[in-house]
Coordinates of C-alpha atoms in Angstrom, one line a residue:
X1 CA 0.0 0.0 0.2
X2 CA 2.8 2.4 0.7
X3 CA 4.2 2.1 -2.7
X4 CA 1.2 2.2 -4.3
X5 CA 1.6 -1.4 -6.4
X6 CA -1.8 -3.0 -4.8
X7 CA -5.0 -1.1 -6.6
X8 CA -8.6 -1.7 -6.3
X9 CA -10.7 -4.2 -8.5
X10 CA -14.3 -4.5 -8.7
X11 CA -15.6 -7.6 -9.2
X12 CA -18.1 -7.7 -12.4
X13 CA -21.0 -9.4 -14.1
X14 CA -20.6 -12.4 -15.9
X15 CA -22.0 -11.2 -19.4
X16 CA -25.3 -13.6 -19.9
X17 CA -27.1 -13.7 -22.8
X18 CA -30.9 -14.4 -23.2
X19 CA -31.0 -17.7 -24.9
X20 CA -34.4 -18.2 -27.8
X21 CA -36.4 -20.1 -28.2
X22 CA -36.0 -24.0 -29.6
X23 CA -37.1 -24.2 -33.5
X24 CA -39.5 -27.2 -33.5
X25 CA -40.9 -29.0 -31.1
X26 CA -39.5 -31.6 -29.4
X27 CA -36.4 -29.9 -30.2
X28 CA -35.6 -30.0 -25.9
X29 CA -38.5 -30.0 -23.3
X30 CA -37.8 -28.9 -19.6
X31 CA -37.8 -31.2 -16.7
X32 CA -38.3 -30.1 -13.9
X33 CA -39.9 -30.8 -10.1
X34 CA -41.8 -27.9 -8.1
X35 CA -42.0 -27.4 -3.9
X36 CA -44.8 -26.3 -2.7
X37 CA -47.5 -25.5 0.0
X38 CA -49.9 -27.3 -2.5
X39 CA -52.9 -27.7 -0.4
X40 CA -51.9 -25.7 2.2
X41 CA -48.9 -25.0 5.1
X42 CA -50.9 -27.6 7.3
X43 CA -50.7 -30.3 4.4
X44 CA -46.6 -29.8 4.2
X45 CA -44.6 -30.2 1.2
X46 CA -45.3 -31.8 -1.5
X47 CA -44.0 -31.5 -5.2
X48 CA -45.4 -31.1 -8.9
X49 CA -43.7 -31.9 -11.5
X50 CA -43.3 -30.7 -14.2
X51 CA -42.6 -31.0 -18.3
X52 CA -42.3 -27.7 -20.7
X53 CA -41.8 -27.6 -24.3
X54 CA -39.2 -25.0 -25.1
X55 CA -40.3 -24.7 -28.5
X56 CA -43.7 -24.4 -27.7
X57 CA -44.7 -23.5 -24.0
X58 CA -46.6 -26.7 -24.4
X59 CA -46.9 -27.8 -20.5
X60 CA -47.8 -31.1 -19.1
X61 CA -46.7 -31.8 -14.7
X62 CA -47.5 -34.9 -12.2
X63 CA -48.9 -34.1 -8.5
X64 CA -46.2 -36.8 -6.1
X65 CA -44.5 -35.8 -2.9
X66 CA -41.5 -36.4 -3.3
X67 CA -39.6 -35.6 -6.6
X68 CA -38.4 -39.5 -8.0
X69 CA -37.6 -41.4 -9.7
X70 CA -40.7 -43.2 -9.9
X71 CA -42.9 -39.5 -10.8
X72 CA -40.0 -38.7 -13.6
X73 CA -40.2 -41.8 -15.4
X74 CA -45.1 -41.7 -15.2
X75 CA -44.3 -38.2 -16.7
X76 CA -42.5 -38.9 -19.1
X77 CA -44.0 -41.4 -20.1
X78 CA -47.5 -40.3 -20.2
X79 CA -45.9 -37.0 -22.3
X80 CA -44.2 -39.4 -24.8
X81 CA -48.0 -41.6 -25.0
X82 CA -49.8 -38.6 -26.0
X83 CA -46.8 -36.1 -28.6
X84 CA -43.8 -39.1 -28.7
X85 CA -40.4 -39.1 -28.0
X86 CA -38.3 -36.0 -27.1
X87 CA -34.9 -35.6 -29.1
X88 CA -33.4 -34.0 -25.5
X89 CA -33.8 -33.8 -21.8
X90 CA -33.0 -30.0 -20.0
X91 CA -33.1 -30.6 -16.1
X92 CA -31.0 -29.9 -13.6
X93 CA -28.1 -32.4 -11.4
X94 CA -30.4 -34.1 -9.1
X95 CA -29.5 -37.2 -8.0
X96 CA -32.6 -38.8 -10.1
X97 CA -31.1 -37.8 -12.7
X98 CA -27.5 -37.4 -12.8
X99 CA -25.5 -39.9 -10.9
X100 CA -23.4 -38.4 -8.4
X101 CA -21.1 -41.4 -7.7
X102 CA -17.8 -41.5 -9.0
X103 CA -18.1 -44.5 -12.3
X104 CA -16.8 -48.4 -11.5
X105 CA -14.3 -50.3 -12.6
X106 CA -16.1 -52.3 -14.7
X107 CA -17.2 -48.8 -16.9
X108 CA -13.7 -46.8 -16.9
X109 CA -13.0 -50.4 -18.4
X110 CA -15.7 -50.1 -21.3
X111 CA -15.4 -45.5 -21.3
X112 CA -18.9 -45.4 -19.9
X113 CA -20.1 -42.9 -18.5
X114 CA -21.7 -43.9 -14.9
X115 CA -25.9 -43.1 -15.6
X116 CA -29.3 -43.7 -12.8
X117 CA -32.5 -45.3 -13.6
X118 CA -34.2 -42.6 -15.1
X119 CA -30.8 -42.7 -17.8
X120 CA -30.8 -46.1 -19.3
X121 CA -34.7 -45.1 -20.0
X122 CA -33.2 -42.0 -21.7
X123 CA -30.1 -43.4 -23.3
X124 CA -32.7 -46.4 -24.4
X125 CA -35.1 -44.0 -26.5
X126 CA -32.4 -42.4 -27.6
X127 CA -32.7 -39.2 -25.3
X128 CA -29.7 -36.5 -24.4
X129 CA -29.9 -34.9 -20.9
X130 CA -28.8 -31.9 -21.6
X131 CA -27.8 -30.5 -17.8
X132 CA -28.7 -27.2 -16.0
X133 CA -26.3 -25.5 -14.1
X134 CA -28.5 -22.9 -13.2
X135 CA -32.2 -21.9 -12.5
X136 CA -32.4 -19.4 -14.4
X137 CA -30.8 -22.0 -17.7
X138 CA -34.9 -23.5 -17.9
X139 CA -35.7 -20.5 -16.7
X140 CA -39.3 -21.3 -18.4
X141 CA -39.8 -24.0 -16.7
X142 CA -39.0 -22.0 -13.9
X143 CA -41.5 -19.2 -15.5
X144 CA -44.0 -22.7 -16.1
X145 CA -44.0 -23.3 -11.8
X146 CA -44.9 -20.0 -10.7
X147 CA -48.5 -19.5 -12.9
X148 CA -49.1 -23.3 -11.2
X149 CA -48.5 -22.2 -8.1
X150 CA -50.5 -19.6 -8.7
X151 CA -54.0 -21.8 -11.0
X152 CA -53.0 -25.0 -9.4
X153 CA -53.4 -23.4 -5.8
X154 CA -56.3 -22.1 -6.4
X155 CA -58.2 -24.3 -8.2
X156 CA -57.1 -26.7 -5.6
X157 CA -58.8 -24.6 -2.4
X158 CA -61.7 -23.6 -4.3
X159 CA -62.5 -27.9 -4.6
X160 CA -61.3 -29.1 -1.5
X161 CA -58.9 -30.9 -3.1
X162 CA -56.5 -32.2 0.1
X163 CA -54.6 -35.2 -1.6
X164 CA -51.7 -35.8 -4.3
X165 CA -54.1 -39.1 -5.8
X166 CA -57.3 -36.7 -6.9
X167 CA -55.3 -33.1 -7.5
X168 CA -52.9 -35.6 -10.6
X169 CA -56.6 -37.0 -11.4
X170 CA -56.9 -32.8 -11.9
X171 CA -54.5 -32.1 -13.6
X172 CA -54.6 -34.9 -16.1
X173 CA -58.5 -34.3 -17.0
X174 CA -58.1 -31.1 -17.9
X175 CA -56.3 -28.1 -16.5
X176 CA -53.0 -28.9 -18.0
X177 CA -54.7 -28.6 -21.2
X178 CA -56.7 -24.9 -20.1
X179 CA -53.0 -23.3 -19.7
X180 CA -51.5 -24.9 -23.4
X181 CA -54.6 -23.1 -24.6
X182 CA -53.9 -19.8 -23.1
X183 CA -50.1 -19.6 -23.1
X184 CA -48.7 -22.6 -25.3
X185 CA -47.1 -20.7 -28.8
X186 CA -46.7 -22.1 -31.8
X187 CA -43.2 -23.0 -32.9
X188 CA -40.7 -20.9 -35.2
X189 CA -40.7 -24.8 -37.7
X190 CA -43.3 -27.0 -38.6
X191 CA -41.9 -30.3 -38.6
X192 CA -41.9 -31.6 -35.2
X193 CA -38.7 -34.0 -34.1
X194 CA -41.0 -35.4 -32.0
X195 CA -40.6 -39.3 -32.5
X196 CA -42.7 -41.8 -32.5
X197 CA -42.8 -45.5 -30.5
X198 CA -41.1 -48.4 -32.4
X199 CA -43.6 -51.7 -32.2
X200 CA -41.5 -53.8 -30.9
X201 CA -40.3 -51.3 -28.0
X202 CA -42.4 -52.5 -25.2
X203 CA -42.3 -49.0 -23.4
X204 CA -42.9 -50.8 -19.3
X205 CA -39.0 -52.8 -20.6
X206 CA -38.1 -49.0 -20.8
X207 CA -39.8 -47.6 -17.2
X208 CA -38.3 -49.9 -15.4
X209 CA -35.0 -50.8 -12.8
X210 CA -32.2 -52.7 -13.7
X211 CA -30.4 -55.1 -10.9
X212 CA -27.3 -58.0 -13.0
X213 CA -26.7 -60.8 -11.4
X214 CA -24.7 -63.5 -11.0
X215 CA -26.1 -67.2 -11.8
X216 CA -25.3 -69.5 -9.0
X217 CA -23.7 -73.1 -9.1
X218 CA -28.1 -74.4 -8.3
X219 CA -29.4 -71.6 -10.1
X220 CA -30.6 -69.5 -8.3
X221 CA -29.8 -65.3 -7.7
X222 CA -30.0 -63.7 -4.4
X223 CA -31.7 -60.2 -5.0
X224 CA -33.5 -57.6 -2.0
X225 CA -32.9 -60.2 0.5
X226 CA -34.4 -62.8 -1.3
X227 CA -33.5 -65.9 -3.1
X228 CA -35.3 -67.4 -6.3
X229 CA -35.0 -70.6 -8.6
X230 CA -34.1 -70.4 -12.6
X231 CA -35.8 -73.4 -14.1
X232 CA -34.5 -76.1 -15.6
X233 CA -37.1 -75.8 -19.1
X234 CA -35.7 -72.5 -20.3
X235 CA -34.6 -71.5 -23.5
X236 CA -31.7 -70.8 -23.2
X237 CA -30.3 -71.9 -19.1
X238 CA -28.4 -69.9 -18.8
X239 CA -24.8 -71.5 -16.8
X240 CA -23.8 -70.4 -14.0
X241 CA -21.4 -67.9 -13.3
X242 CA -23.7 -66.6 -16.3
X243 CA -25.2 -62.2 -15.6
X244 CA -29.0 -62.0 -15.7
X245 CA -30.5 -58.8 -15.2
X246 CA -33.5 -58.5 -12.4
X247 CA -36.3 -56.2 -14.1
X248 CA -38.4 -55.0 -11.1
X249 CA -41.1 -52.4 -13.6
X250 CA -43.4 -49.7 -12.0
X251 CA -46.3 -51.5 -10.7
X252 CA -44.3 -53.9 -8.6
X253 CA -44.1 -56.9 -11.1
X254 CA -40.5 -58.3 -11.2
X255 CA -38.8 -60.1 -13.7
X256 CA -35.8 -62.2 -14.5
X257 CA -33.7 -60.8 -18.3
X258 CA -31.1 -63.6 -19.9
X259 CA -30.2 -62.8 -23.4
X260 CA -33.4 -60.2 -24.2
X261 CA -36.2 -63.1 -23.1
X262 CA -37.8 -63.7 -20.1
X263 CA -36.4 -67.1 -18.5
X264 CA -38.8 -68.3 -15.1
X265 CA -38.6 -68.6 -11.8
X266 CA -40.2 -69.0 -8.8
X267 CA -39.1 -68.3 -4.5
X268 CA -37.4 -69.9 -2.6
X269 CA -36.5 -69.3 1.1
X270 CA -34.2 -69.5 3.0
X271 CA -34.2 -72.9 4.2
X272 CA -34.7 -74.8 0.7
X273 CA -31.8 -73.1 -0.2
X274 CA -29.6 -73.5 3.3
X275 CA -31.2 -77.1 2.5
X276 CA -29.4 -77.8 -0.4
X277 CA -26.1 -76.2 0.2
X278 CA -25.4 -79.1 3.2
X279 CA -26.5 -81.7 0.8
X280 CA -25.1 -82.2 -2.1
X281 CA -24.0 -80.6 -5.5
X282 CA -26.2 -80.0 -7.7
X283 CA -25.4 -80.8 -11.0
X284 CA -29.0 -79.2 -13.5
X285 CA -31.1 -76.5 -12.1
X286 CA -34.9 -77.6 -10.6
X287 CA -38.2 -78.7 -13.3
X288 CA -40.6 -76.3 -12.7
X289 CA -43.6 -77.1 -10.4
X290 CA -45.9 -80.6 -11.4
X291 CA -43.9 -80.9 -14.3
X292 CA -43.5 -85.2 -14.2
X293 CA -39.9 -86.6 -13.4
X294 CA -38.5 -88.4 -15.8
X295 CA -38.1 -91.8 -16.1
X296 CA -34.9 -94.3 -16.3
X297 CA -34.2 -96.9 -18.3
X298 CA -34.0 -100.3 -17.0
X299 CA -31.2 -102.2 -17.0
X300 CA -30.7 -105.9 -17.5
X301 CA -28.1 -107.3 -14.4
X302 CA -25.2 -108.9 -15.1
X303 CA -27.5 -112.6 -15.2
X304 CA -30.0 -111.8 -17.7
X305 CA -30.3 -113.8 -20.5
X306 CA -29.8 -110.6 -22.6
X307 CA -26.3 -110.3 -21.2
X308 CA -25.4 -114.3 -21.6
X309 CA -23.4 -115.6 -24.3
X310 CA -25.5 -118.2 -27.5
X311 CA -23.3 -120.5 -27.2
X312 CA -24.2 -120.7 -23.0
X313 CA -27.7 -120.6 -24.1
X314 CA -27.4 -123.2 -25.7
X315 CA -25.7 -125.8 -23.8
X316 CA -28.8 -124.7 -21.5
X317 CA -30.9 -125.6 -23.8
X318 CA -29.5 -128.8 -23.9
X319 CA -29.2 -130.0 -20.5

């Protein structure tokens, strides 16, 4: 300071440029969860999941208790059923959309990025997830959330609705369409970037949770503390140490997948597993319950006439 080398420096704000809307419907769809006292302060905060098309401002909402993976999957599923598969999604960095963990060794060797269950579903559909670095970056969905917090809260109070299930039915039965009729605009380009769902693709196997599992020597797998037995009449039949996928759909049903085909399996108890380990090692997986066991061919004894020579039998007849 005495020598005059220090000079005061002011911090200037970073210059930002307003981003224009995308030109095509379905080119970019923003998704976000709005946590608010939708039913009043005494009922606590719930979450409105919101999707807004960037080109048109067209919106679709879903009411749930929290911003969960299941809620995001259901909302995207509804959007696809109505409009088609969008080209890309614009989300924040919440762990529902983007993983917070480091890649595993297997992912590093395969040069793959870690993905959440929602990210895996988007990958199956060919949807790119773009991360927003600030709330202002996805300002279109943030402003739409404000519209819902003004108009939807009043509508819920007028109707006396205080549950997520009933409010979600209201969103599906015309409230979102009323907002679109008032606020949606025409896109700059007429071409629609939404893609139809392929005929061979089952969305139930897209919006699900896949967990890899290893087949044990007795053709069993373990999942969430439960044991499951793979039956022998499966074709193709996995071998011990093969990798299979336990798929849990959104309706709660469980399916075992091997080489993109469903396997037949049945749950077994822990006592059955321990009994097998204490006994002999299984040489083949058990058959489906109720299937008759194959009968072994009868093997003649050493004194049976079939096992004697022709001269021996001829001598017995002469005697």
